[in-house]
Short mmCIF file of C-alpha atoms in Angstrom, two decimals:
data_model
loop_
_atom_site.label_atom_id
_atom_site.label_comp_id
_atom_site.label_asym_id
_atom_site.label_seq_id
_atom_site.Cartn_x
_atom_site.Cartn_y
_atom_site.Cartn_z
CA UNK A 1 0.00 0.00 0.00
CA UNK A 2 1.48 3.33 -1.07
CA UNK A 3 -0.89 5.90 0.42
CA UNK A 4 0.85 7.36 3.48
CA UNK A 5 -2.37 8.52 5.17
CA UNK A 6 -3.79 5.01 4.97
CA UNK A 7 -0.61 3.51 6.42
CA UNK A 8 -0.74 6.06 9.21
CA UNK A 9 -4.33 5.01 9.96
CA UNK A 10 -3.33 1.34 10.03
CA UNK A 11 -0.53 1.97 12.54
CA UNK A 12 -2.67 4.28 14.66
CA UNK A 13 -5.59 1.84 14.74
CA UNK A 14 -3.72 -1.26 15.78
CA UNK A 15 -1.58 0.54 18.40
CA UNK A 16 -4.73 2.09 19.87
CA UNK A 17 -6.35 -1.34 20.01
CA UNK A 18 -3.29 -2.92 21.57
CA UNK A 19 -3.30 -0.29 24.33
CA UNK A 20 -7.06 -0.61 24.97
CA UNK A 21 -6.78 -4.41 25.03
CA UNK A 22 -3.80 -4.42 27.40
CA UNK A 23 -1.07 -5.59 25.03
CA UNK A 24 0.73 -2.42 26.16
CA UNK A 25 0.07 -1.30 29.75
CA UNK A 26 0.67 1.98 31.59
CA UNK A 27 4.37 2.85 31.53
CA UNK A 28 5.26 0.27 28.89
CA UNK A 29 7.57 1.47 26.16
CA UNK A 30 6.48 1.28 22.54
CA UNK A 31 9.07 0.75 19.81
CA UNK A 32 10.91 3.93 18.92
CA UNK A 33 9.80 5.62 15.72
CA UNK A 34 12.92 4.34 14.00
CA UNK A 35 12.28 0.79 15.22
CA UNK A 36 8.60 0.93 14.24
CA UNK A 37 9.54 2.24 10.81
CA UNK A 38 11.86 -0.72 10.22
CA UNK A 39 9.52 -3.29 11.76
CA UNK A 40 6.42 -2.15 9.82
CA UNK A 41 8.19 -1.43 6.52
CA UNK A 42 6.91 2.15 6.37
CA UNK A 43 8.52 5.58 6.31
CA UNK A 44 9.64 7.38 9.44
CA UNK A 45 7.24 10.25 8.66
CA UNK A 46 4.28 7.84 8.55
CA UNK A 47 5.15 6.42 11.97
CA UNK A 48 5.68 9.91 13.39
CA UNK A 49 2.22 10.99 12.19
CA UNK A 50 0.63 7.96 13.85
CA UNK A 51 2.51 8.51 17.12
CA UNK A 52 1.52 12.16 17.20
CA UNK A 53 -2.13 11.18 16.85
CA UNK A 54 -1.73 8.76 19.74
CA UNK A 55 -0.12 11.56 21.77
CA UNK A 56 -2.92 14.00 20.92
CA UNK A 57 -5.47 11.42 22.10
CA UNK A 58 -3.68 11.14 25.43
CA UNK A 59 -2.66 7.52 24.91
CA UNK A 60 1.13 7.91 24.86
CA UNK A 61 3.89 10.26 25.98
CA UNK A 62 6.69 11.19 23.61
CA UNK A 63 10.00 12.00 25.29
CA UNK A 64 13.50 12.26 23.87
CA UNK A 65 14.98 11.01 27.14
CA UNK A 66 12.78 7.97 27.87
CA UNK A 67 11.17 7.30 24.49
CA UNK A 68 7.51 6.52 23.80
CA UNK A 69 5.53 5.22 26.75
CA UNK A 70 1.88 4.40 27.41
CA UNK A 71 0.23 7.24 29.29
CA UNK A 72 -3.26 5.85 29.90
CA UNK A 73 -3.86 3.43 32.78
CA UNK A 74 -6.44 0.67 32.26
CA UNK A 75 -7.24 -1.77 35.05
CA UNK A 76 -7.79 -5.44 34.28
CA UNK A 77 -11.54 -4.92 34.59
CA UNK A 78 -11.45 -1.95 32.20
CA UNK A 79 -9.46 -3.93 29.64
CA UNK A 80 -12.00 -6.73 29.82
CA UNK A 81 -14.83 -4.21 29.36
CA UNK A 82 -13.00 -2.72 26.35
CA UNK A 83 -12.74 -6.17 24.80
CA UNK A 84 -16.36 -7.08 25.54
CA UNK A 85 -17.64 -3.77 24.19
CA UNK A 86 -15.58 -4.03 21.01
CA UNK A 87 -16.63 -7.58 20.20
CA UNK A 88 -20.21 -7.17 21.34
CA UNK A 89 -20.78 -4.27 18.96
CA UNK A 90 -19.16 -6.07 16.03
CA UNK A 91 -20.30 -9.65 16.54
CA UNK A 92 -22.45 -9.95 13.39
CA UNK A 93 -19.97 -8.15 11.14
CA UNK A 94 -16.93 -10.04 12.42
CA UNK A 95 -18.48 -13.48 12.07
CA UNK A 96 -19.63 -12.60 8.55
CA UNK A 97 -16.26 -11.10 7.61
CA UNK A 98 -14.29 -14.08 8.92
CA UNK A 99 -16.37 -16.44 6.75
CA UNK A 100 -15.81 -14.17 3.72
CA UNK A 101 -12.01 -14.20 3.93
CA UNK A 102 -11.47 -17.45 2.03
CA UNK A 103 -13.78 -16.22 -0.76
CA UNK A 104 -12.10 -12.81 -1.05
CA UNK A 105 -8.47 -13.61 -0.38
CA UNK A 106 -7.96 -17.34 -1.06
CA UNK A 107 -7.29 -17.17 -4.79
CA UNK A 108 -5.76 -13.70 -4.49
CA UNK A 109 -3.15 -14.69 -1.92
CA UNK A 110 -2.39 -17.85 -3.93
CA UNK A 111 -1.64 -15.77 -7.05
CA UNK A 112 0.36 -13.20 -5.07
CA UNK A 113 2.61 -15.86 -3.56
CA UNK A 114 2.89 -17.80 -6.82
CA UNK A 115 4.35 -14.74 -8.53
CA UNK A 116 6.73 -13.71 -5.72
CA UNK A 117 10.48 -13.82 -6.45
CA UNK A 118 12.72 -16.04 -4.28
CA UNK A 119 14.11 -13.08 -2.31
CA UNK A 120 10.58 -12.12 -1.26
CA UNK A 121 9.94 -15.69 -0.10
CA UNK A 122 13.14 -15.41 1.98
CA UNK A 123 11.70 -12.33 3.73
CA UNK A 124 8.37 -14.08 4.33
CA UNK A 125 10.20 -16.94 6.02
CA UNK A 126 12.25 -14.54 8.15
CA UNK A 127 9.07 -12.79 9.30
CA UNK A 128 7.30 -16.10 9.96
CA UNK A 129 10.00 -17.11 12.45
CA UNK A 130 9.67 -13.94 14.55
CA UNK A 131 8.30 -14.35 18.05
CA UNK A 132 5.97 -11.35 17.72
CA UNK A 133 3.20 -13.04 15.70
CA UNK A 134 1.13 -9.86 15.50
CA UNK A 135 3.93 -7.74 14.03
CA UNK A 136 5.23 -10.47 11.73
CA UNK A 137 1.75 -11.09 10.33
CA UNK A 138 1.25 -7.41 9.47
CA UNK A 139 4.60 -7.32 7.65
CA UNK A 140 3.82 -10.55 5.80
CA UNK A 141 0.50 -9.17 4.59
CA UNK A 142 2.11 -6.08 3.15
CA UNK A 143 4.88 -8.02 1.44
CA UNK A 144 2.52 -10.63 -0.04
CA UNK A 145 -0.15 -8.33 -1.44
CA UNK A 146 2.29 -5.69 -2.66
CA UNK A 147 3.37 -8.24 -5.26
CA UNK A 148 -0.02 -7.94 -7.01
CA UNK A 149 0.46 -4.21 -7.73
CA UNK A 150 -3.27 -3.67 -7.07
CA UNK A 151 -3.78 -0.74 -4.69
CA UNK A 152 -7.51 -1.40 -4.55
CA UNK A 153 -6.96 -4.93 -3.28
CA UNK A 154 -4.36 -3.71 -0.81
CA UNK A 155 -6.84 -1.24 0.65
CA UNK A 156 -9.34 -4.07 1.11
CA UNK A 157 -6.70 -6.23 2.79
CA UNK A 158 -5.78 -3.47 5.23
CA UNK A 159 -9.41 -2.61 5.98
CA UNK A 160 -9.97 -6.26 6.88
CA UNK A 161 -6.78 -6.21 8.96
CA UNK A 162 -7.82 -3.10 10.92
CA UNK A 163 -11.37 -4.28 11.54
CA UNK A 164 -10.72 -7.92 12.40
CA UNK A 165 -7.18 -9.32 12.41
CA UNK A 166 -5.38 -6.52 14.27
CA UNK A 167 -7.85 -6.39 17.19
CA UNK A 168 -8.02 -10.19 17.36
CA UNK A 169 -4.26 -10.64 17.46
CA UNK A 170 -3.94 -7.82 20.01
CA UNK A 171 -5.39 -10.17 22.65
CA UNK A 172 -2.48 -12.32 23.78
CA UNK A 173 -4.66 -15.33 24.56
CA UNK A 174 -5.82 -15.51 20.94
CA UNK A 175 -2.37 -16.46 19.70
CA UNK A 176 -3.13 -20.01 20.86
CA UNK A 177 -5.55 -20.52 17.97
CA UNK A 178 -2.77 -19.90 15.46
CA UNK A 179 -0.11 -21.87 17.32
CA UNK A 180 -2.39 -24.90 16.94
CA UNK A 181 -2.35 -24.39 13.18
CA UNK A 182 1.44 -24.75 13.07
CA UNK A 183 3.32 -22.31 10.87
CA UNK A 184 1.16 -21.92 7.74
CA UNK A 185 3.35 -19.27 6.11
CA UNK A 186 6.28 -21.66 6.04
CA UNK A 187 4.02 -24.31 4.50
CA UNK A 188 3.07 -21.81 1.79
CA UNK A 189 6.63 -20.73 0.99
CA UNK A 190 7.66 -24.38 0.90
CA UNK A 191 4.99 -25.07 -1.72
CA UNK A 192 6.20 -22.04 -3.72
CA UNK A 193 9.78 -23.28 -3.79
CA UNK A 194 8.60 -26.70 -4.99
CA UNK A 195 6.20 -25.06 -7.45
CA UNK A 196 3.44 -27.13 -5.89
CA UNK A 197 0.61 -24.77 -6.79
CA UNK A 198 -2.14 -27.19 -5.77
CA UNK A 199 -0.50 -27.61 -2.39
CA UNK A 200 -0.11 -23.83 -2.10
CA UNK A 201 -3.84 -23.30 -2.64
CA UNK A 202 -4.64 -25.89 0.01
CA UNK A 203 -2.20 -24.25 2.45
CA UNK A 204 -3.69 -20.78 1.85
CA UNK A 205 -7.23 -22.10 2.31
CA UNK A 206 -6.29 -23.97 5.48
CA UNK A 207 -4.82 -20.79 6.94
CA UNK A 208 -7.81 -18.62 6.04
CA UNK A 209 -10.24 -21.12 7.56
CA UNK A 210 -8.45 -20.76 10.90
CA UNK A 211 -9.96 -17.28 11.31
CA UNK A 212 -13.69 -18.15 11.36
CA UNK A 213 -12.97 -21.19 13.53
CA UNK A 214 -10.85 -19.17 15.96
CA UNK A 215 -13.36 -16.31 16.15
CA UNK A 216 -16.30 -18.65 16.83
CA UNK A 217 -14.31 -20.39 19.55
CA UNK A 218 -13.30 -17.02 21.03
CA UNK A 219 -16.92 -15.91 21.29
CA UNK A 220 -17.93 -19.23 22.83
CA UNK A 221 -15.12 -19.25 25.41
CA UNK A 222 -14.64 -15.57 26.22
CA UNK A 223 -17.85 -13.63 25.67
CA UNK A 224 -21.14 -14.46 27.33
CA UNK A 225 -24.03 -13.72 24.94
CA UNK A 226 -25.54 -10.35 25.79
CA UNK A 227 -28.90 -8.81 24.94
CA UNK A 228 -29.26 -7.50 21.41
CA UNK A 229 -27.32 -4.27 20.94
CA UNK A 230 -26.64 -1.89 18.04
CA UNK A 231 -24.10 -3.40 15.69
CA UNK A 232 -21.16 -1.75 13.89
CA UNK A 233 -20.88 -2.90 10.28
CA UNK A 234 -17.77 -3.64 8.28
CA UNK A 235 -17.41 -0.98 5.59
CA UNK A 236 -14.98 -0.47 2.74
CA UNK A 237 -14.77 2.24 0.10
CA UNK A 238 -13.20 1.66 -3.29
CA UNK A 239 -11.57 5.09 -3.16
CA UNK A 240 -8.58 6.18 -1.08
CA UNK A 241 -10.67 9.00 0.31
CA UNK A 242 -14.36 9.89 0.06
CA UNK A 243 -15.09 10.66 -3.57
CA UNK A 244 -16.33 14.04 -4.64
CA UNK A 245 -20.01 14.24 -5.43
CA UNK A 246 -19.31 14.90 -9.10
CA UNK A 247 -17.60 11.47 -9.37
CA UNK A 248 -20.65 9.74 -7.88
CA UNK A 249 -22.94 11.59 -10.25
CA UNK A 250 -20.67 10.75 -13.19
CA UNK A 251 -20.94 7.04 -12.32
CA UNK A 252 -24.72 7.34 -12.05
CA UNK A 253 -25.04 8.95 -15.49
CA UNK A 254 -22.59 6.45 -17.03
CA UNK A 255 -24.78 3.70 -15.63
CA UNK A 256 -27.86 5.27 -17.19
CA UNK A 257 -26.05 5.52 -20.54
CA UNK A 258 -24.93 1.88 -20.34
CA UNK A 259 -28.51 0.76 -19.61
CA UNK A 260 -29.78 2.67 -22.64
CA UNK A 261 -31.73 5.24 -20.64
CA UNK A 262 -29.81 7.92 -22.55
CA UNK A 263 -29.22 6.35 -26.00
CA UNK A 264 -26.42 7.47 -28.30
CA UNK A 265 -27.33 10.66 -30.14
CA UNK A 266 -29.76 11.85 -27.47
CA UNK A 267 -29.13 14.77 -25.14
CA UNK A 268 -28.89 14.78 -21.38
CA UNK A 269 -31.40 16.94 -19.50
CA UNK A 270 -30.45 20.58 -19.00
CA UNK A 271 -28.12 21.68 -16.23
CA UNK A 272 -31.01 23.02 -14.21
CA UNK A 273 -33.13 19.90 -14.65
CA UNK A 274 -30.26 17.58 -13.72
CA UNK A 275 -29.44 19.73 -10.69
CA UNK A 276 -33.05 19.53 -9.50
CA UNK A 277 -33.32 15.81 -10.19
CA UNK A 278 -30.05 14.99 -8.41
CA UNK A 279 -30.66 17.62 -5.69
CA UNK A 280 -27.28 19.28 -6.18
CA UNK A 281 -26.04 22.66 -7.33
CA UNK A 282 -25.71 23.63 -10.99
CA UNK A 283 -21.94 24.06 -10.48
CA UNK A 284 -21.70 20.41 -9.33
CA UNK A 285 -23.51 19.33 -12.50
CA UNK A 286 -21.08 21.40 -14.57
CA UNK A 287 -18.12 19.60 -12.95
CA UNK A 288 -19.87 16.29 -13.57
CA UNK A 289 -20.35 17.05 -17.25
CA UNK A 290 -16.69 18.06 -17.52
CA UNK A 291 -15.69 14.60 -16.31
CA UNK A 292 -18.13 12.94 -18.71
CA UNK A 293 -16.68 15.03 -21.57
CA UNK A 294 -13.13 14.04 -20.63
CA UNK A 295 -14.04 10.37 -20.49
CA UNK A 296 -15.73 10.61 -23.89
CA UNK A 297 -19.24 9.66 -22.81
CA UNK A 298 -20.76 12.96 -23.97
CA UNK A 299 -19.91 15.99 -26.10
CA UNK A 300 -21.10 19.37 -24.87
CA UNK A 301 -22.29 21.60 -27.74
CA UNK A 302 -22.61 25.32 -27.00
CA UNK A 303 -26.21 26.44 -27.16
CA UNK A 304 -27.47 22.91 -27.74
CA UNK A 305 -26.61 20.66 -24.77
CA UNK A 306 -24.69 17.52 -23.80
CA UNK A 307 -25.01 14.85 -26.48
CA UNK A 308 -24.46 11.16 -25.67
CA UNK A 309 -21.83 9.66 -27.98
CA UNK A 310 -21.66 6.31 -29.72
CA UNK A 311 -19.18 3.85 -28.21
CA UNK A 312 -16.61 4.33 -30.98
CA UNK A 313 -16.97 8.11 -30.62
CA UNK A 314 -16.46 7.79 -26.85
CA UNK A 315 -13.06 6.18 -27.26
CA UNK A 316 -12.05 8.74 -29.87
CA UNK A 317 -13.09 11.67 -27.67
CA UNK A 318 -11.68 10.35 -24.37
CA UNK A 319 -8.64 12.29 -23.21
CA UNK A 320 -6.46 9.42 -21.98
CA UNK A 321 -3.72 11.88 -20.96
CA UNK A 322 -5.82 13.47 -18.21
CA UNK A 323 -4.53 12.36 -14.76
CA UNK A 324 -8.08 12.07 -13.41
CA UNK A 325 -9.17 9.85 -16.31
CA UNK A 326 -6.04 7.70 -16.01
CA UNK A 327 -6.73 7.18 -12.30
CA UNK A 328 -10.37 6.25 -12.92
CA UNK A 329 -9.36 3.75 -15.61
CA UNK A 330 -6.82 2.30 -13.17
CA UNK A 331 -9.67 1.91 -10.66
CA UNK A 332 -11.65 0.14 -13.37
CA UNK A 333 -9.08 -2.51 -14.22
CA UNK A 334 -8.08 -3.07 -10.57
CA UNK A 335 -11.73 -3.69 -9.69
CA UNK A 336 -12.02 -6.04 -12.66
CA UNK A 337 -9.01 -8.01 -11.42
CA UNK A 338 -10.51 -8.40 -7.93
CA UNK A 339 -13.81 -9.58 -9.40
CA UNK A 340 -11.93 -12.04 -11.62
CA UNK A 341 -9.92 -13.46 -8.71
CA UNK A 342 -12.97 -13.87 -6.47
CA UNK A 343 -15.93 -14.63 -8.77
CA UNK A 344 -15.50 -18.39 -8.92
CA UNK A 345 -15.85 -18.89 -5.20
CA UNK A 346 -18.42 -16.17 -4.62
CA UNK A 347 -20.57 -17.50 -7.48
CA UNK A 348 -20.55 -21.01 -6.01
CA UNK A 349 -21.49 -19.62 -2.60
CA UNK A 350 -24.44 -17.77 -4.13
CA UNK A 351 -26.12 -20.99 -5.31
CA UNK A 352 -27.79 -21.48 -1.96
CA UNK A 353 -31.21 -22.65 -3.16
CA UNK A 354 -33.11 -23.82 -6.27
CA UNK A 355 -34.66 -20.37 -6.32
CA UNK A 356 -31.26 -18.71 -6.82
CA UNK A 357 -30.58 -21.02 -9.78
CA UNK A 358 -33.89 -20.02 -11.35
CA UNK A 359 -33.25 -16.32 -10.85
CA UNK A 360 -29.79 -16.53 -12.40
CA UNK A 361 -31.21 -18.51 -15.32
CA UNK A 362 -33.86 -15.83 -15.87
CA UNK A 363 -31.16 -13.16 -15.84
CA UNK A 364 -29.07 -14.89 -18.52
CA UNK A 365 -32.12 -15.65 -20.65
CA UNK A 366 -32.94 -11.95 -20.57
CA UNK A 367 -29.41 -11.14 -21.74
CA UNK A 368 -29.86 -13.58 -24.62
CA UNK A 369 -33.26 -12.08 -25.48
CA UNK A 370 -31.92 -8.51 -25.63
CA UNK A 371 -28.76 -9.53 -27.47
CA UNK A 372 -26.49 -7.49 -25.15
CA UNK A 373 -24.03 -10.28 -24.38
CA UNK A 374 -21.33 -7.84 -23.30
CA UNK A 375 -23.21 -7.41 -19.99
CA UNK A 376 -22.70 -11.06 -18.93
CA UNK A 377 -19.86 -10.25 -16.52
CA UNK A 378 -21.40 -7.10 -15.05
CA UNK A 379 -24.89 -8.59 -14.63
CA UNK A 380 -23.51 -11.80 -13.10
CA UNK A 381 -21.38 -9.85 -10.60
CA UNK A 382 -24.39 -7.66 -9.85
CA UNK A 383 -26.41 -10.81 -9.12
CA UNK A 384 -23.73 -11.87 -6.62
CA UNK A 385 -23.80 -8.39 -5.03
CA UNK A 386 -27.51 -8.83 -4.37
CA UNK A 387 -27.85 -12.52 -3.55
CA UNK A 388 -24.60 -13.70 -1.95
CA UNK A 389 -25.39 -15.07 1.53
CA UNK A 390 -22.59 -13.09 3.21
CA UNK A 391 -23.05 -9.36 3.76
CA UNK A 392 -19.32 -8.66 3.33
CA UNK A 393 -19.37 -10.13 -0.19
CA UNK A 394 -22.46 -8.12 -1.11
CA UNK A 395 -20.90 -4.88 0.15
CA UNK A 396 -17.51 -5.40 -1.52
CA UNK A 397 -19.06 -6.37 -4.84
CA UNK A 398 -21.35 -3.34 -4.76
CA UNK A 399 -18.32 -1.08 -4.35
CA UNK A 400 -16.38 -2.83 -7.13
CA UNK A 401 -19.27 -2.69 -9.59
CA UNK A 402 -19.49 1.09 -9.23
CA UNK A 403 -15.91 1.33 -10.46
CA UNK A 404 -16.59 -0.73 -13.58
CA UNK A 405 -18.49 2.16 -15.15
CA UNK A 406 -15.21 4.03 -15.58
CA UNK A 407 -14.32 1.54 -18.32
CA UNK A 408 -16.89 3.19 -20.62
CA UNK A 409 -14.39 4.71 -23.09
CA UNK A 410 -12.76 1.32 -23.65
CA UNK A 411 -15.97 -0.36 -24.80
CA UNK A 412 -15.87 1.22 -28.23
CA UNK A 413 -12.31 -0.01 -28.80
CA UNK A 414 -13.26 -3.55 -27.82
CA UNK A 415 -15.50 -3.82 -30.90
CA UNK A 416 -19.10 -3.44 -32.00
CA UNK A 417 -22.18 -5.28 -30.80
CA UNK A 418 -21.80 -7.98 -33.45
CA UNK A 419 -18.21 -8.65 -32.34
CA UNK A 420 -19.28 -8.93 -28.71
CA UNK A 421 -22.09 -11.34 -29.52
CA UNK A 422 -19.97 -13.60 -31.73
CA UNK A 423 -17.32 -14.02 -29.03
CA UNK A 424 -19.63 -14.26 -26.01
CA UNK A 425 -22.56 -16.34 -27.31
CA UNK A 426 -20.75 -19.70 -26.79
CA UNK A 427 -19.96 -18.69 -23.19
CA UNK A 428 -23.55 -17.66 -22.57
CA UNK A 429 -24.79 -21.02 -23.84
CA UNK A 430 -22.35 -22.87 -21.57
CA UNK A 431 -23.52 -20.86 -18.55
CA UNK A 432 -27.16 -21.60 -19.31
CA UNK A 433 -26.40 -25.30 -19.80
CA UNK A 434 -24.67 -25.39 -16.39
CA UNK A 435 -27.77 -23.87 -14.81
CA UNK A 436 -30.03 -26.38 -16.52
CA UNK A 437 -27.89 -29.19 -15.06
CA UNK A 438 -27.72 -27.38 -11.70
CA UNK A 439 -23.93 -27.66 -11.88
CA UNK A 440 -22.83 -24.69 -9.80
CA UNK A 441 -19.13 -25.66 -9.89
CA UNK A 442 -19.00 -25.75 -13.71
CA UNK A 443 -20.95 -22.48 -13.88
CA UNK A 444 -18.46 -20.77 -11.57
CA UNK A 445 -15.50 -22.07 -13.61
CA UNK A 446 -17.00 -20.71 -16.83
CA UNK A 447 -17.75 -17.33 -15.27
CA UNK A 448 -14.15 -17.15 -14.08
CA UNK A 449 -12.91 -18.04 -17.57
CA UNK A 450 -14.93 -15.24 -19.18
CA UNK A 451 -13.66 -12.77 -16.59
CA UNK A 452 -10.03 -13.79 -17.12
CA UNK A 453 -10.36 -13.27 -20.86
CA UNK A 454 -11.95 -9.86 -20.34
CA UNK A 455 -9.32 -8.78 -17.81
CA UNK A 456 -6.32 -9.84 -19.90
CA UNK A 457 -7.75 -8.37 -23.10
CA UNK A 458 -8.41 -5.08 -21.29
CA UNK A 459 -4.87 -5.05 -19.87
CA UNK A 460 -3.43 -5.50 -23.37
CA UNK A 461 -5.66 -2.74 -24.71
CA UNK A 462 -4.73 -0.28 -21.95
CA UNK A 463 -1.07 -1.11 -22.43
CA UNK A 464 -1.38 -0.06 -26.09
CA UNK A 465 -3.11 3.15 -24.96
CA UNK A 466 -0.15 4.13 -22.79
CA UNK A 467 -0.85 2.35 -19.48
CA UNK A 468 2.17 0.01 -19.18
CA UNK A 469 1.62 -0.35 -15.42
CA UNK A 470 -1.45 -2.56 -16.01
CA UNK A 471 0.68 -5.41 -17.40
CA UNK A 472 1.17 -6.60 -13.83
CA UNK A 473 -2.59 -7.03 -13.42
CA UNK A 474 -2.89 -9.82 -15.97
CA UNK A 475 -3.68 -13.24 -14.48
CA UNK A 476 -2.98 -16.78 -15.76
CA UNK A 477 -5.56 -18.25 -18.12
CA UNK A 478 -6.24 -21.01 -15.59
CA UNK A 479 -6.42 -20.02 -11.95
#
């Protein structure tokens, strides 16, 4: 993860939790800023920012003579109350999140480790042998997922770490659950060195299944069920910081264009009408239309209005040199990679009843009826975002799907409707046949195959358009 503010938040959050949970007590010394910088693989300035926040909150004292020490004094009873309050308010979200980890990170971590160079495996093994399991795990996460070069995935990994893994590992007694599991990281690196990719996947899955088992056991052993109380949900945003309103509105309008609500050649409503409809200012609509012009979705004509462009016109009119457009297209392909790496398992998990099979079949039959085969991936992922049994999966997929609209200017370069249909019709027929046979595993494999083809083709296209950094986002044809 390269965003310094996010790294600062990670360090601040887990040190705060460790203090509240008693991992550091009153008067205990924290690592120096220099030590923390080396241990956590982050810059000195990032650590200093986190420590200053802790100081401002009254949690630590910074002194040149004695170093960084814990200032707040929690009794054993207060620490226990802190733990009970934290886990009581997050029970539903944590149990759901822990069960989602294998679906979200199993294939992703497998690919990350499969592509790591030997020197990175050496570092993983060094970290795995450290006595401080909490610290070594945080460093391993950063090293592993950095190898994917997907900032969007890294932000999801760290959000999961801050919400679940960091607090859980901050309770010393919880280390026992992972000691029982042996040393899974060494099992994984061993498989990598032998190029045993099947064994690596099994080792990754075994490790990720420890978390839901450990959390359930923790609740059963440590926390007495309490009366129903307001719950804190797990949340994740696809952007590094809250997006400006004009970006949200741009995505909304792009969605309307993709669904045919504003067909090519038609004009968007006037500034005033859009402002009233969206309940925003006219200046916000102007900024929104500027973005849509830059991305090639519309062409503003003085005295006439904003005309929706054909797909081939969109690609011709998109200004691929604009930093904002380049960043949004990067968001698009990173979200597509995450969907590709997770769709097989999330699709299988969504087949929870005969009714879900029927609904998915109806969806694909409607795609065949309308002849818009290019929507197979988006509509299938949208189905998962609405029907997956785990709330975490539904939330993450909803965020990722919003980012897919930024790929609008690439659609015209991909080809015309006839090209789409010729390539995708065989895949659509296979998907429908799988549903007829109620073969959820084969369906999920086919959906993954379509997504891989789309991702790799898009990466090649963006590379030709001057985005060489996306080469690293390609994935093997068979995951």
